[in-house]
Coordinates of C-alpha atoms in Angstrom, one line a residue:
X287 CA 151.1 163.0 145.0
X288 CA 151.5 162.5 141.3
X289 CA 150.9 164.7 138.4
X290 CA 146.9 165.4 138.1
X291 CA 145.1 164.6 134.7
X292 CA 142.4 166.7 133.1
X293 CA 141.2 164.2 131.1
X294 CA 139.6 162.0 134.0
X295 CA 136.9 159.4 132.2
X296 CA 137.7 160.6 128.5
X297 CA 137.0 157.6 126.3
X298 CA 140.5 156.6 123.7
X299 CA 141.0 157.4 120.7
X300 CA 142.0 155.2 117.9
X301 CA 145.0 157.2 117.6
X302 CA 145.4 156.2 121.3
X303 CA 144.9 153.0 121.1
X304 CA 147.4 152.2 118.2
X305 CA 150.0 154.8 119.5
X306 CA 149.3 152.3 122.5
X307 CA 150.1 149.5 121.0
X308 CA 153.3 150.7 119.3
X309 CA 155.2 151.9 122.7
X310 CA 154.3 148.5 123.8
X311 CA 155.6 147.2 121.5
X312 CA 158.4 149.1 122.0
X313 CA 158.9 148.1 125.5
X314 CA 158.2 151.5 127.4
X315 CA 157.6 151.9 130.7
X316 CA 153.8 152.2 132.1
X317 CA 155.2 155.9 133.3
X318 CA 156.9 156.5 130.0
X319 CA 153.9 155.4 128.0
X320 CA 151.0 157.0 130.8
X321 CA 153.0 160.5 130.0
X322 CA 153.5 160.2 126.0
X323 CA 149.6 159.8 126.2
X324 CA 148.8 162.2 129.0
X325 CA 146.9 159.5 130.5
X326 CA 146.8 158.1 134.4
X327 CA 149.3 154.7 134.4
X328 CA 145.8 152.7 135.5
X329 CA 144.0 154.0 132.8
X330 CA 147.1 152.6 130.0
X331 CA 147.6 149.5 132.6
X332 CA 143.5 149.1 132.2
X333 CA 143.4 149.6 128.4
X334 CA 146.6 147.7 127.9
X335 CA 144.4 145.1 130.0
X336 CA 141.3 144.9 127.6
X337 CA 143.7 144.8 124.9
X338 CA 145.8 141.9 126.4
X339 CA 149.3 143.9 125.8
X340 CA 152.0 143.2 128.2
X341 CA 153.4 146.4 129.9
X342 CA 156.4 146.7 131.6
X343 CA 156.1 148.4 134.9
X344 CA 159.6 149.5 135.4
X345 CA 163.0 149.1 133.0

C-alpha cells in the first residue's frame, strides 16, 4: 500500500493552507502536492474541496 502518514487528523496550518493554494496554482499533481505537504492526497483533495481549488489528479 501507499506511504503511511503520522500526522493522521492534524488540523492545517495557515502555512498549509496558502502553500496549498500556491502549488495549485501551480498546477501540481494531487501526489506532488500530498508529498510537498506530507499529507494523505484525500486530505489535500478534501481541503482543496473546502477551499474550492481545482487539482489536477494526474499530468
Amino acid at each position: 500500500m501507499g506511504e503511511r502518514f503520522e500526522r493522521h487528523r492534524q488540523p492545517w496550518t495557515s502555512d498549509e493552507i496558502q502553500k496549498l493554494h500556491r502549488l495549485a496554482a501551480k498546477g501540481m499533481s494531487l501526489k506532488a502536492i500530498a508529498k510537498a505537504l506530507t499529507r494523505s492526497e484525500e486530505s489535500v483533495q478534501t481541503r482543496a474541496k473546502q477551499d474550492g481549488l481545482k487539482v489536477s489528479k494526474l499530468r
